[in-house]
Coordinates of C-alpha atoms in Angstrom, one line a residue:
X13 CA 0.0 0.0 0.0
X14 CA 1.6 3.2 -1.2
X15 CA 1.5 6.1 1.1
X16 CA 0.7 9.6 -0.2
X17 CA 2.7 12.6 0.6
X18 CA 0.7 15.1 2.5
X19 CA 0.7 18.7 1.1
X20 CA 1.7 21.4 3.6
X21 CA -1.1 23.6 4.5
X22 CA -1.0 27.0 2.9
X23 CA -0.6 29.9 5.3
X24 CA -3.8 31.3 6.3
X25 CA -4.2 35.1 6.0
X26 CA -3.8 37.0 9.2
X27 CA -7.0 38.6 10.2
X28 CA -6.8 42.4 10.1
X29 CA -7.7 42.5 13.8
X30 CA -4.4 40.7 14.6
X31 CA -2.1 43.0 12.6
X32 CA -0.1 45.7 14.4
X33 CA -1.8 49.0 14.8
X34 CA 0.6 50.8 12.5
X35 CA 0.0 48.3 9.7
X36 CA -3.7 48.5 10.1
X37 CA -3.5 52.3 9.8
X38 CA -1.3 52.0 6.7
X39 CA -3.7 49.7 5.0
X40 CA -6.6 51.9 5.8
X41 CA -4.7 54.9 4.4
X42 CA -3.8 53.0 1.2
X43 CA -7.4 52.0 0.6
X44 CA -8.7 55.6 0.8
X45 CA -5.7 57.8 -0.1
X46 CA -4.3 56.6 -3.4
X47 CA -5.3 59.8 -5.1
X48 CA -3.3 61.9 -2.6
X49 CA -0.3 59.5 -3.2
X50 CA -0.4 60.3 -6.9
X51 CA -0.3 64.0 -6.1
X52 CA 2.8 63.4 -3.9
X53 CA 4.6 61.6 -6.8
X54 CA 3.7 64.4 -9.1
X55 CA 5.2 66.9 -6.7
X56 CA 8.4 64.9 -6.4
X57 CA 8.7 64.7 -10.2
X58 CA 8.1 68.5 -10.6
X59 CA 10.7 69.2 -8.0
X60 CA 13.3 67.0 -9.6
X61 CA 12.5 68.6 -13.0
X62 CA 12.9 72.1 -11.6
X63 CA 16.3 71.3 -10.0
X64 CA 17.5 69.7 -13.2
X65 CA 16.4 72.7 -15.2
X66 CA 18.2 75.1 -12.9
X67 CA 21.4 73.1 -13.0
X68 CA 21.2 72.9 -16.8
X69 CA 20.8 76.6 -17.2
X70 CA 23.7 77.3 -14.8
X71 CA 25.9 74.9 -16.7
X72 CA 25.0 76.6 -20.0
X73 CA 25.9 80.0 -18.6
X74 CA 29.2 78.8 -17.2
X75 CA 30.0 77.1 -20.5
X76 CA 29.2 80.2 -22.4
X77 CA 31.4 82.3 -20.1
X78 CA 34.3 79.9 -20.7
X79 CA 33.8 79.9 -24.5
X80 CA 33.6 83.7 -24.7
X81 CA 36.3 84.4 -22.1
X82 CA 38.8 85.8 -24.6
X83 CA 36.3 88.2 -26.1
X84 CA 35.1 89.3 -22.7
X85 CA 38.6 90.1 -21.5
X86 CA 39.9 91.5 -24.8
X87 CA 42.8 89.0 -24.6
X88 CA 44.0 85.7 -23.1
X89 CA 45.5 87.1 -19.9
X90 CA 45.0 90.5 -18.4
X91 CA 47.0 92.3 -15.8
X92 CA 45.4 95.3 -14.1
X93 CA 46.8 98.1 -11.9
X94 CA 44.8 100.6 -9.9
X95 CA 45.8 104.2 -9.6
X96 CA 49.0 103.8 -11.6
X97 CA 50.4 102.8 -15.0
X98 CA 52.9 100.0 -15.4
X99 CA 56.5 101.1 -15.2
X100 CA 58.8 100.8 -18.2
X101 CA 60.4 97.7 -16.6
X102 CA 57.0 96.1 -15.9
X103 CA 55.8 96.8 -19.4
X104 CA 59.0 95.3 -20.8
X105 CA 58.3 92.1 -19.0
X106 CA 54.8 91.9 -20.3
X107 CA 55.9 92.8 -23.9
X108 CA 58.5 90.0 -23.6
X109 CA 55.7 87.4 -23.2
X110 CA 53.2 88.3 -25.9
X111 CA 51.7 91.2 -27.8
X112 CA 50.1 93.6 -25.4
X113 CA 47.2 96.1 -25.7
X114 CA 46.5 98.7 -23.1
X115 CA 43.2 100.0 -21.8
X116 CA 42.6 102.6 -19.1
X117 CA 39.3 103.3 -17.4
X118 CA 38.0 105.8 -14.9
X119 CA 35.0 108.0 -14.1
X120 CA 34.9 111.6 -15.1
X121 CA 32.5 114.5 -15.7
X122 CA 31.7 115.3 -19.3
X123 CA 30.5 118.9 -19.6
X124 CA 28.5 120.1 -22.6
X125 CA 28.7 123.5 -24.2
X126 CA 25.6 124.8 -22.3
X127 CA 27.2 123.8 -19.0
X128 CA 25.2 120.7 -18.4
X129 CA 27.3 117.8 -17.1
X130 CA 27.0 114.0 -16.7
X131 CA 29.1 111.3 -15.0
X132 CA 30.7 109.0 -17.7
X133 CA 32.6 105.8 -17.7
X134 CA 35.7 107.0 -19.6
X135 CA 37.6 104.3 -21.5
X136 CA 40.9 105.1 -23.2
X137 CA 42.4 102.6 -25.6
X138 CA 45.6 102.2 -27.6
X139 CA 46.0 101.7 -31.4
X140 CA 45.3 98.0 -31.3
X141 CA 41.8 98.2 -29.8
X142 CA 39.8 96.1 -30.3
X143 CA 42.3 93.3 -30.4
X144 CA 39.5 90.7 -30.1
X145 CA 36.0 91.2 -31.6
X146 CA 34.7 94.3 -33.2
X147 CA 33.1 97.5 -32.0
X148 CA 30.0 98.8 -33.7
X149 CA 29.4 102.6 -34.1
X150 CA 26.8 104.8 -35.7
X151 CA 27.8 106.0 -38.3
X152 CA 30.0 102.9 -39.0
X153 CA 33.7 103.6 -39.0
X154 CA 36.9 102.1 -37.5
X155 CA 37.3 103.1 -33.9
X156 CA 40.8 104.3 -34.4
X157 CA 39.7 106.6 -37.1
X158 CA 37.0 108.1 -34.9
X159 CA 39.1 108.7 -31.9
X160 CA 42.2 110.0 -33.7
X161 CA 43.5 113.5 -33.5
X162 CA 42.3 115.8 -36.3
X163 CA 43.3 119.4 -36.6
X164 CA 44.5 119.4 -33.0
X165 CA 41.2 118.0 -31.7
X166 CA 40.7 114.4 -30.4
X167 CA 37.6 112.4 -31.1
X168 CA 35.3 110.2 -29.0
X169 CA 32.7 107.6 -29.4
X170 CA 29.8 108.1 -27.0
X171 CA 27.0 105.9 -25.6
X172 CA 23.7 107.1 -27.0
X173 CA 22.5 107.6 -23.4
X174 CA 25.1 110.3 -23.0
X175 CA 23.9 112.1 -26.1
X176 CA 20.3 112.0 -24.9
X177 CA 21.2 113.1 -21.4
X178 CA 23.1 116.1 -22.5
X179 CA 21.1 116.9 -25.6
X180 CA 24.1 116.3 -27.9
X181 CA 24.5 115.0 -31.4
X182 CA 27.4 113.7 -33.5
X183 CA 29.8 116.6 -34.2
X184 CA 29.2 118.3 -30.9
X185 CA 31.9 118.8 -28.3
X186 CA 32.3 118.0 -24.6
X187 CA 35.1 118.9 -22.2
X188 CA 36.9 116.5 -19.9
X189 CA 38.9 118.2 -17.2
X190 CA 38.5 121.4 -19.3
X191 CA 39.9 119.7 -22.4
X192 CA 37.7 119.7 -25.5
X193 CA 36.7 116.4 -27.2
X194 CA 34.6 116.0 -30.3
X195 CA 31.9 113.3 -30.4
X196 CA 32.2 111.6 -33.8
X197 CA 29.9 108.6 -33.4
X198 CA 27.5 106.8 -31.2
X199 CA 28.6 103.6 -29.6
X200 CA 26.4 100.7 -30.6
X201 CA 28.3 97.8 -29.0
X202 CA 31.8 97.0 -27.6
X203 CA 33.1 93.5 -27.5
X204 CA 34.6 93.6 -24.0
X205 CA 31.6 95.4 -22.3
X206 CA 30.9 92.6 -19.9
X207 CA 34.4 92.5 -18.6
X208 CA 34.2 96.1 -17.6
X209 CA 31.6 95.3 -14.9
X210 CA 28.7 97.5 -13.8
X211 CA 29.0 101.1 -14.9
X212 CA 27.7 104.2 -13.0
X213 CA 27.4 106.2 -16.2
X214 CA 27.3 106.0 -20.0
X215 CA 30.4 105.0 -21.9
X216 CA 32.7 107.5 -23.5
X217 CA 35.5 106.0 -25.6
X218 CA 38.7 108.0 -26.3
X219 CA 42.3 107.3 -27.1
X220 CA 45.1 107.0 -24.5
X221 CA 46.7 110.1 -26.0
X222 CA 43.5 112.1 -25.4
X223 CA 43.2 110.8 -21.8
X224 CA 46.7 112.0 -21.0
X225 CA 46.0 115.4 -22.6
X226 CA 43.0 115.9 -20.3
X227 CA 45.2 115.8 -17.2
X228 CA 42.8 113.4 -15.5
X229 CA 45.5 110.8 -14.8
X230 CA 47.3 112.2 -11.7
X231 CA 48.0 111.1 -8.1
X232 CA 44.8 110.5 -6.2
X233 CA 42.6 109.8 -9.3
X234 CA 40.8 106.5 -9.2
X235 CA 41.8 104.8 -12.5
X236 CA 42.6 101.3 -13.7
X237 CA 45.2 100.4 -16.3
X238 CA 44.7 97.0 -17.9
X239 CA 47.3 95.2 -20.0
X240 CA 45.9 92.5 -22.3
X241 CA 48.2 89.7 -23.5
X242 CA 47.3 88.1 -26.8
X243 CA 48.0 84.4 -26.9
X244 CA 45.2 83.1 -29.2
X245 CA 46.9 79.7 -30.0
X246 CA 48.2 79.0 -26.5
X247 CA 46.8 76.1 -24.5
X248 CA 46.1 76.2 -20.8
X249 CA 49.6 75.0 -20.0
X250 CA 51.1 77.8 -22.0
X251 CA 48.9 80.4 -20.3
X252 CA 50.0 79.1 -16.9
X253 CA 53.6 79.2 -17.9
X254 CA 53.3 82.8 -19.0
X255 CA 51.6 83.9 -15.8
X256 CA 54.2 82.1 -13.7
X257 CA 57.0 83.9 -15.6
X258 CA 55.3 87.3 -15.1
X259 CA 54.8 86.6 -11.4
X260 CA 58.4 85.5 -10.9
X261 CA 59.8 88.5 -12.7
X262 CA 57.4 91.0 -11.0
X263 CA 56.5 89.6 -7.6
X264 CA 55.9 93.1 -6.1
X265 CA 54.0 94.7 -8.9
X266 CA 50.6 94.2 -7.4
X267 CA 48.9 93.0 -10.6
X268 CA 45.4 91.7 -10.6
X269 CA 45.5 88.8 -13.1
X270 CA 42.6 87.2 -15.0
X271 CA 42.7 84.6 -17.8
X272 CA 40.3 83.6 -20.5
X273 CA 39.2 80.5 -18.6
X274 CA 38.0 82.7 -15.7
X275 CA 37.2 85.9 -17.5
X276 CA 34.7 87.3 -15.0
X277 CA 34.9 85.9 -11.4
X278 CA 32.1 88.1 -10.3
X279 CA 29.7 86.8 -12.9
X280 CA 30.8 83.2 -12.2
X281 CA 30.1 83.8 -8.5
X282 CA 26.7 85.2 -9.4
X283 CA 25.8 82.1 -11.4
X284 CA 26.8 80.0 -8.4
X285 CA 24.6 82.0 -6.0
X286 CA 21.8 82.0 -8.5
X287 CA 21.9 78.2 -8.7
X288 CA 22.0 77.7 -5.0
X289 CA 19.1 80.1 -4.4
X290 CA 16.8 78.5 -7.0
X291 CA 17.8 75.0 -5.9

């Protein structure tokens, strides 16, 4: 007589009354609260999407800043000095590394013929400006032609806001430190505008020779001289080597250095704060 194997009894479901209180409450919430759970999942998805979007925008801004670093700076490496120009010895060291263009900036009062005046962001450039990019003027003309000396009178390119504020037009004159300057065009755009930071007045673009003729550069005046080194084909290692050579030769010069891979630290810091705030 063959025996039969007995099948194990299947576990019987535990009556709800015997479940722990927390599990009973969870089951009750699941039976009646699935709609609310779907809303919760939707909120989580929306939050993740928002954070991803903010991060993507910040990455795009940072990437754009890196790609346009050379145009923003007007060069590949810049060295700035406040309240003084580079000495001949310091300039010789910079010139020995790469072609250099010089830009000076300061605030000044532009006075029109009728006596009205306005604070301007004065920018003085050398013969190589703009070394990177292009400046647009109205009427169109090379910047060097517009700001050159003609018949003993230097020219300037003015922000349209300055023309409106003082009621001027192309061909009129303003004085800087009592020195007459002829406005020969309106400034539509300048390639290195972002690198100049926030201005407190409209732009007035002149030559370095005109700036020196005004007498505004003197002890106690708040000005900045920037020297832009042009190394368009150099890689990051070459830029680092050039900067190391300058720092070694001029350890006490007090230069503020920026390179094309970090063209505007203030803007980069603003992007970081923007990302943290929105996140």
